[in-house]
XYZ file of C-alpha atoms in Angstrom:
544
model
C 0.000 0.000 0.000
C 1.191 3.511 -0.769
C -1.081 5.954 1.138
C -0.732 4.820 4.748
C 2.246 6.419 6.477
C 2.485 10.060 7.437
C 5.080 10.768 4.755
C 3.010 8.986 2.097
C -0.129 10.920 3.049
C 1.792 14.190 3.075
C 3.146 13.453 -0.389
C -0.322 12.662 -1.767
C -1.767 15.794 -0.182
C 0.964 17.978 -1.661
C 0.257 16.504 -5.093
C -3.439 17.323 -4.709
C -2.710 20.822 -3.439
C -0.676 21.675 -6.532
C -3.896 21.590 -8.535
C -5.278 25.126 -8.323
C -8.816 23.811 -8.099
C -10.569 27.054 -7.238
C -14.296 26.593 -7.719
C -15.136 27.044 -11.406
C -11.535 26.763 -12.641
C -10.066 24.290 -15.128
C -8.043 22.665 -12.360
C -11.282 21.753 -10.609
C -11.761 19.339 -13.507
C -8.093 18.362 -13.654
C -7.820 17.275 -10.008
C -10.714 14.830 -10.473
C -8.968 13.424 -13.525
C -5.807 13.057 -11.428
C -7.661 11.084 -8.760
C -9.148 8.889 -11.483
C -5.657 8.321 -12.901
C -4.286 7.317 -9.486
C -7.086 4.854 -8.814
C -7.361 3.229 -12.214
C -3.819 1.887 -11.841
C -4.882 -0.085 -8.755
C -5.221 -3.819 -9.430
C -8.749 -3.830 -7.979
C -9.982 -1.287 -10.510
C -8.080 -2.997 -13.301
C -10.194 -6.056 -12.522
C -13.376 -4.043 -11.809
C -13.204 -0.977 -14.067
C -16.973 -0.420 -13.833
C -16.557 0.413 -10.127
C -14.490 3.514 -10.923
C -16.467 6.265 -12.631
C -16.705 9.956 -13.284
C -20.073 11.598 -13.763
C -20.365 14.916 -15.594
C -22.274 17.944 -14.372
C -24.145 20.064 -16.903
C -21.246 22.528 -17.104
C -18.609 19.868 -17.834
C -17.173 19.521 -14.348
C -17.047 16.012 -12.957
C -17.516 14.091 -9.745
C -15.762 10.810 -9.028
C -17.047 7.600 -7.461
C -14.888 4.597 -6.569
C -16.654 1.537 -5.205
C -14.714 -1.213 -3.449
C -16.798 -4.258 -2.629
C -16.070 -6.404 0.386
C -14.491 -9.793 -0.122
C -17.397 -11.073 1.977
C -20.618 -10.416 -0.008
C -22.795 -7.807 1.714
C -25.097 -4.900 0.867
C -23.724 -2.717 3.662
C -21.941 0.310 2.225
C -20.295 3.386 3.744
C -19.927 6.551 1.671
C -16.703 8.534 2.140
C -17.536 12.095 1.075
C -15.124 14.921 0.285
C -14.912 17.939 -2.015
C -11.937 18.804 -4.190
C -12.554 22.519 -4.837
C -11.053 25.373 -2.840
C -11.712 29.084 -2.411
C -9.701 31.808 -4.132
C -6.252 32.967 -2.986
C -6.593 36.762 -3.154
C -6.028 36.922 0.606
C -2.480 35.527 0.258
C -1.175 38.832 -1.083
C 2.586 38.663 -1.680
C 2.521 34.939 -0.871
C -0.080 34.116 -3.549
C 2.475 32.518 -5.893
C 3.161 29.916 -3.200
C -0.439 29.269 -2.115
C -0.559 25.964 -4.042
C 3.004 24.952 -3.198
C 2.669 23.807 0.413
C 6.264 22.740 1.065
C 7.724 25.983 -0.238
C 5.046 28.110 1.479
C 5.617 26.386 4.814
C 9.367 26.929 4.486
C 8.816 30.591 3.598
C 6.550 31.121 6.610
C 9.135 29.555 8.886
C 11.709 31.998 7.534
C 9.383 35.013 7.876
C 7.699 34.273 11.186
C 7.782 37.937 12.139
C 5.217 38.665 9.402
C 2.738 36.124 10.747
C 0.007 36.542 13.380
C 1.015 35.663 16.936
C -1.009 32.438 17.029
C 0.586 31.208 13.804
C 4.055 31.963 15.175
C 3.194 30.049 18.333
C 2.074 27.043 16.277
C 5.301 27.038 14.288
C 7.309 27.089 17.501
C 5.241 24.320 19.104
C 5.600 20.548 18.853
C 3.049 20.464 16.027
C 3.923 19.658 12.435
C 2.096 22.235 10.335
C 1.630 22.318 6.574
C 0.381 25.549 5.006
C -1.414 26.130 1.732
C -4.819 26.658 0.174
C -6.870 23.512 0.629
C -4.497 21.929 3.143
C -7.183 22.042 5.822
C -10.338 22.558 3.762
C -10.474 19.939 2.568
C -7.922 18.063 0.490
C -6.581 16.487 3.673
C -9.989 14.824 3.942
C -9.765 13.545 0.363
C -6.251 12.250 1.107
C -7.474 10.345 4.147
C -10.348 8.849 2.172
C -7.929 7.620 -0.482
C -6.049 5.928 2.332
C -9.257 4.293 3.610
C -10.163 3.175 0.083
C -6.773 1.505 -0.189
C -7.445 -0.325 3.074
C -10.802 -1.465 1.702
C -9.032 -2.876 -1.355
C -6.775 -4.727 1.078
C -9.832 -6.320 2.735
C -9.712 -4.498 6.070
C -13.487 -4.484 6.673
C -16.475 -6.715 6.012
C -18.386 -4.055 4.134
C -18.377 -1.975 0.953
C -16.740 1.442 0.658
C -17.618 4.043 -1.936
C -15.424 7.106 -2.254
C -17.242 10.202 -3.498
C -15.228 13.293 -4.493
C -17.267 16.271 -5.705
C -16.619 19.768 -7.095
C -18.284 23.093 -6.252
C -18.859 22.644 -2.512
C -17.488 26.131 -1.888
C -20.061 27.834 -4.146
C -23.353 26.115 -4.992
C -22.690 22.431 -4.177
C -23.574 21.517 -7.753
C -21.353 18.449 -7.432
C -23.220 17.065 -4.431
C -26.595 17.859 -5.954
C -25.577 15.814 -8.987
C -24.205 13.087 -6.719
C -27.654 12.390 -5.265
C -28.812 10.796 -8.519
C -25.395 9.192 -9.076
C -25.449 7.479 -5.685
C -29.028 6.346 -6.147
C -28.101 4.826 -9.511
C -25.109 2.971 -8.068
C -27.221 1.782 -5.144
C -29.809 0.290 -7.473
C -27.334 -1.086 -9.980
C -25.089 -2.765 -7.379
C -27.849 -3.642 -4.878
C -26.292 -1.672 -2.013
C -27.536 -0.421 1.341
C -26.013 2.883 2.430
C -25.631 2.612 6.209
C -23.506 5.715 6.805
C -22.017 8.742 5.088
C -18.684 9.739 6.600
C -17.406 13.210 5.788
C -13.935 14.402 6.759
C -14.294 18.162 6.757
C -11.765 19.613 9.215
C -12.665 20.398 12.788
C -13.773 24.023 13.138
C -13.122 25.944 16.320
C -16.187 27.180 18.184
C -14.383 30.272 19.451
C -10.894 31.860 19.161
C -8.148 29.651 20.641
C -10.614 26.801 21.176
C -8.455 23.796 22.246
C -11.179 21.161 21.882
C -11.513 18.451 19.256
C -14.897 17.705 17.703
C -17.004 15.042 16.074
C -20.155 16.108 14.243
C -23.442 14.239 13.834
C -24.935 16.705 11.367
C -24.445 19.968 9.519
C -25.847 23.482 9.807
C -28.338 24.754 7.274
C -27.860 27.960 5.332
C -30.051 30.295 3.319
C -29.153 33.468 1.437
C -31.964 36.028 1.672
C -31.598 39.118 -0.464
C -33.260 42.512 -0.136
C -33.842 44.922 -2.992
C -34.512 48.480 -1.873
C -36.225 50.608 -4.529
C -36.273 54.286 -3.624
C -37.288 57.427 -5.470
C -34.652 59.183 -7.554
C -33.855 62.859 -7.179
C -31.107 65.387 -7.881
C -28.610 65.889 -5.044
C -29.701 69.519 -4.907
C -33.235 68.442 -3.983
C -32.598 65.610 -1.509
C -36.064 65.665 0.047
C -37.817 65.205 -3.290
C -36.697 61.589 -3.315
C -35.651 58.674 -1.145
C -32.124 57.335 -1.513
C -31.949 53.538 -1.889
C -28.622 53.642 -0.048
C -30.342 55.133 2.989
C -32.941 52.375 2.863
C -30.403 49.592 2.623
C -28.317 51.177 5.397
C -31.181 50.994 7.868
C -31.916 47.447 6.787
C -28.268 46.450 7.262
C -28.166 47.981 10.731
C -31.169 45.917 11.753
C -30.049 42.673 10.097
C -26.312 42.508 10.764
C -25.701 40.189 13.756
C -29.427 40.288 14.570
C -30.146 38.466 17.827
C -33.600 37.156 16.841
C -31.947 34.933 14.228
C -29.358 33.500 16.647
C -30.948 30.078 17.046
C -29.933 27.930 20.030
C -30.410 24.158 20.287
C -29.061 22.622 23.491
C -25.635 24.165 24.025
C -25.138 24.998 20.361
C -25.783 28.460 18.958
C -25.622 29.413 15.299
C -23.553 32.458 14.370
C -25.817 35.465 13.716
C -26.597 36.738 10.190
C -23.894 38.658 8.396
C -23.887 40.556 5.110
C -22.088 38.890 2.206
C -22.914 41.503 -0.417
C -24.127 45.082 -0.272
C -24.200 47.713 -3.018
C -26.311 50.102 -5.016
C -27.111 49.198 -8.599
C -26.100 52.372 -10.424
C -24.035 51.616 -13.513
C -22.055 54.850 -13.444
C -21.504 58.014 -11.449
C -24.011 60.850 -11.677
C -25.630 63.409 -9.361
C -28.865 61.457 -9.421
C -29.375 59.472 -6.225
C -29.308 55.659 -6.512
C -32.749 54.206 -7.245
C -32.003 50.621 -6.251
C -29.661 48.876 -3.835
C -29.290 45.278 -2.768
C -27.941 43.351 0.192
C -27.616 39.589 0.723
C -27.225 37.884 4.069
C -25.781 34.625 5.272
C -28.388 33.135 7.626
C -27.643 29.844 9.390
C -30.203 27.526 10.930
C -30.606 24.341 12.927
C -34.220 23.456 13.730
C -35.963 26.505 12.294
C -37.779 26.200 8.987
C -37.206 28.624 6.120
C -40.762 29.871 6.583
C -40.087 30.732 10.226
C -36.988 32.663 9.231
C -38.918 34.460 6.478
C -41.427 35.632 9.075
C -38.645 37.036 11.240
C -37.051 38.746 8.253
C -40.411 40.306 7.371
C -40.680 41.681 10.918
C -37.225 43.219 10.560
C -38.348 44.823 7.296
C -41.383 46.292 9.078
C -39.124 47.822 11.720
C -36.865 49.175 8.997
C -39.811 50.667 7.107
C -40.822 52.692 10.181
C -37.258 53.902 10.778
C -36.846 55.054 7.167
C -40.148 56.929 7.184
C -39.379 58.601 10.521
C -35.869 59.494 9.349
C -37.200 61.411 6.345
C -39.819 63.234 8.442
C -37.270 64.149 11.093
C -34.550 65.342 8.725
C -36.862 67.308 6.428
C -38.435 69.039 9.434
C -35.008 69.958 10.758
C -33.970 71.295 7.339
C -37.087 73.473 7.139
C -36.403 74.827 10.598
C -32.821 75.697 9.779
C -33.828 77.210 6.428
C -36.401 79.381 8.186
C -39.343 78.472 5.995
C -42.614 76.650 6.592
C -42.233 73.729 4.205
C -44.210 70.654 5.045
C -42.188 67.716 6.289
C -41.547 65.038 3.699
C -43.502 61.844 4.111
C -42.877 58.588 2.274
C -44.687 55.301 2.754
C -42.428 52.329 2.123
C -44.036 49.186 0.696
C -42.885 45.750 1.896
C -43.134 42.705 -0.379
C -41.593 39.323 -0.895
C -40.655 38.153 -4.388
C -43.784 36.061 -4.801
C -45.983 39.089 -4.080
C -43.985 41.265 -6.486
C -44.220 38.653 -9.225
C -47.975 38.286 -8.815
C -48.369 42.064 -8.815
C -46.482 42.309 -12.109
C -48.586 39.492 -13.634
C -51.826 41.160 -12.529
C -50.787 44.377 -14.249
C -49.164 43.126 -17.437
C -50.263 39.522 -17.803
C -48.303 36.291 -17.518
C -47.172 36.353 -21.150
C -45.606 39.825 -20.955
C -43.851 39.186 -17.661
C -42.435 35.916 -18.945
C -41.358 37.579 -22.195
C -39.349 40.154 -20.271
C -37.728 37.548 -18.055
C -36.887 35.378 -21.073
C -35.198 38.381 -22.685
C -33.067 38.846 -19.578
C -32.216 35.159 -19.692
C -31.238 35.367 -23.374
C -28.796 38.204 -22.643
C -27.561 36.819 -19.345
C -23.940 37.391 -18.388
C -24.269 37.329 -14.589
C -23.832 34.602 -12.010
C -26.797 33.205 -10.121
C -26.920 35.834 -7.398
C -26.506 38.880 -9.626
C -28.929 37.479 -12.173
C -31.520 36.845 -9.472
C -31.126 40.457 -8.355
C -31.597 41.636 -11.958
C -34.878 39.710 -12.192
C -36.195 41.322 -9.004
C -35.127 44.757 -10.245
C -36.902 44.220 -13.591
C -40.180 43.332 -11.881
C -39.783 46.268 -9.504
C -39.461 48.569 -12.526
C -42.772 47.204 -13.808
C -44.388 48.076 -10.484
C -42.483 51.269 -9.754
C -45.582 53.083 -8.550
C -45.268 50.906 -5.427
C -41.930 52.582 -4.703
C -40.374 53.213 -2.344
C -40.356 49.518 -1.576
C -38.311 46.737 -0.054
C -38.471 43.294 -1.656
C -37.217 40.140 0.045
C -36.079 37.193 -2.107
C -33.788 34.156 -1.925
C -30.730 33.230 -3.951
C -28.573 30.113 -4.158
C -26.979 28.420 -2.363
C -29.308 26.663 0.038
C -28.097 24.069 2.516
C -30.713 22.093 4.463
C -30.058 21.647 8.162
C -29.536 17.970 9.004
C -28.639 16.019 12.114
C -28.333 12.327 12.948
C -28.324 12.933 16.705
C -31.324 10.622 17.166
C -29.829 7.857 15.009
C -28.599 5.022 17.224
C -25.779 4.003 14.889
C -24.363 7.535 14.767
C -24.750 8.322 18.469
C -23.164 5.020 19.426
C -20.383 5.562 16.915
C -19.623 9.033 18.287
C -19.329 7.591 21.800
C -17.087 4.773 20.636
C -14.812 7.109 18.652
C -14.517 9.499 21.605
C -13.591 6.597 23.911
C -11.046 5.294 21.404
C -9.376 8.703 21.026
C -9.117 8.988 24.800
C -7.810 5.445 25.292
C -5.318 5.379 22.432
C -4.123 8.978 22.164
C -5.278 10.693 25.372
C -7.378 13.112 23.309
C -10.698 14.604 24.395
C -13.263 14.795 21.593
C -16.670 16.402 21.997
C -19.660 15.456 19.879
C -21.817 18.302 18.629
C -24.918 18.076 16.498
C -24.096 20.526 13.738
C -20.895 21.030 11.779
C -20.570 24.808 11.725
C -18.556 25.191 8.555
C -21.406 24.308 6.106
C -20.971 21.039 4.234
C -22.351 18.752 1.551
C -23.775 16.511 4.280
C -26.796 18.823 4.080
C -27.910 17.053 0.918
C -27.693 13.495 2.167
C -29.211 13.742 5.653
C -32.712 13.984 7.047
C -34.322 17.433 6.874
C -37.585 17.414 8.878
C -38.776 20.570 7.083
C -37.774 19.383 3.622
C -40.983 19.976 1.673
C -42.051 23.181 3.421
C -38.547 24.611 2.946
C -38.587 23.770 -0.758
C -42.052 25.325 -1.112
C -41.008 28.568 0.597
C -37.834 28.882 -1.438
C -39.603 28.018 -4.697
C -42.015 30.923 -4.254
C -39.342 33.475 -3.491
C -36.343 32.397 -5.556
C -36.304 34.335 -8.862
C -34.347 31.628 -10.708
C -37.004 29.027 -9.933
C -39.633 30.453 -12.300
C -37.137 30.363 -15.146
C -36.311 26.711 -14.594
C -32.790 27.583 -13.410
C -33.144 26.485 -9.816
C -31.472 23.500 -8.182
C -34.465 22.849 -5.933
C -35.754 19.953 -8.028
C -32.578 18.044 -7.144
C -33.558 18.210 -3.486
C -36.822 16.409 -4.155
C -34.891 13.205 -4.902
C -34.744 11.073 -1.798
C -31.340 10.053 -0.464
C -31.286 10.057 3.306
C -28.278 8.429 4.923
C -27.149 8.772 8.563
C -24.057 10.966 8.633
C -21.023 11.738 10.738
C -18.042 14.042 10.287
C -14.663 12.913 11.595
C -12.035 15.237 10.243
C -8.425 16.377 10.476
C -7.043 19.086 12.698
C -6.243 22.434 11.165
C -6.702 26.158 11.571
C -7.766 29.240 9.618
C -9.827 27.749 6.781
C -10.364 30.293 3.969
C -7.552 32.465 5.321
C -4.010 32.984 4.053
C -2.721 31.214 7.151
C -4.770 28.039 6.444
C -2.802 25.097 7.785
C -3.021 21.410 8.669
C -1.537 19.778 11.765
C -0.075 16.536 10.420
C 0.918 14.686 13.597
C -2.715 14.094 14.501
C -4.195 14.214 10.998
C -1.812 11.741 9.351
C -0.536 9.638 12.259
C -3.478 9.203 14.644
C -6.598 10.033 12.624
C -6.175 7.197 10.067
C -6.552 4.609 12.816
C -9.540 6.544 14.213
C -11.254 6.475 10.812
C -10.452 2.794 10.349
C -11.900 1.959 13.753
C -15.012 4.036 13.064
C -15.627 2.259 9.763
C -15.179 -1.144 11.405
C -17.555 -0.236 14.242
C -20.166 1.112 11.819
C -20.238 -2.156 9.898
C -20.410 -4.188 13.126
C -23.155 -2.109 14.765
C -25.367 -1.557 11.719
C -27.372 -4.771 12.113
């Protein structure tokens, strides 16, 4: 075997890291082809070539599946899930040329410790063995470990089947995992398999700065991306009270939404991070002295047990609060201006309308008819150059133009991605497995590992677990996602059933998505392989 020792795993990881597989790049395709090349040379796949496959997404990217059947015939199968894409490297600055060269980057950081944050310097001076580079922690170390487990399966280590699944696009829209649902169902039917567990190896994420704990996860947080289009009333800068600036509207909305406490859901001891803005701008194409008519903001909202509908209701309440603040702001400021100017002008009063996308769409259809609205949207689609989020915003803006007499208005809508919230905390196999793994880590390595219900880094496990609000969430998103009515939505993929108990047992690292991203290799490549092997063995034994 060639992917078992620490040095062998480090070598494989470094080879994977040299592929600049930023989501949407050519190397995102190339790294899958490299994995395929590595595996097809294995004797097992030479004898069983139909067990090693790539499956193409609509855009030409590929996912990879590698099935190794047990020497003892059985239906029991464990899925090993990882993603091979990484985020961009703009944050590396002067070190960007080394971001995909982990050995050289690690050497450079050791030579320039004084330029690194204090915690990174402390790690380099500790007993840890750290490897830096984009994807080292998130999550090509996980893919490396799964290749090691697949090799053990080929060697007959367990009485059960292993299927390795490596997907693209986890960092953006999870298009790879959405495609994998049908792929896995096809393999299950074709090979007569029973999926007893999906094991992900996303890295452990700290719950707070300098968190020393190690974690196992029995599920994954959900995520939605609500957007808000503010449509004001244009005016010349010399007549500011003749209009309502969309930037003012969006500013009040941002103040009320950013880190909002009503959306900080708590389940047991776990609390989701509060909402935070991921995009905020006005939609003027060029500079002029006309005030911006439209502005948009999109928010990352995480969830555990709440449904999308419940969150929508809370967001609507925040919009109502914002509406009142905007209206009072204009009355207050115009009154003050009149007082200072020494005249008796009436205070300016605006009434802000509040809608969701479904209401705006129906309003446009009532005014212009279904055919005309669809014609306009089809024209936008024909000329489309934007990504999903910007194109969704353009659709909302187009319908708002059709109903501009409702302005000033705020319109709430949803954009991709969407990650269902899933947890296997009530599944006996998973809860027992978490206890056994924790005991093993304590007994063998004197390590304390806590089990928590939701992986807080967002993962593809969302699409393979049990979502108790599945249909109601899909219904709510379908109504208020602009791409859905043009047949561009991914929501249909979620209607396909594939529910498998899941667990995340991952490597140790720090600073995912940062220029100091790093993997600790003593634990990840010396101790964790035996933990994963034990967990797989226990899962097969306890799944009866």
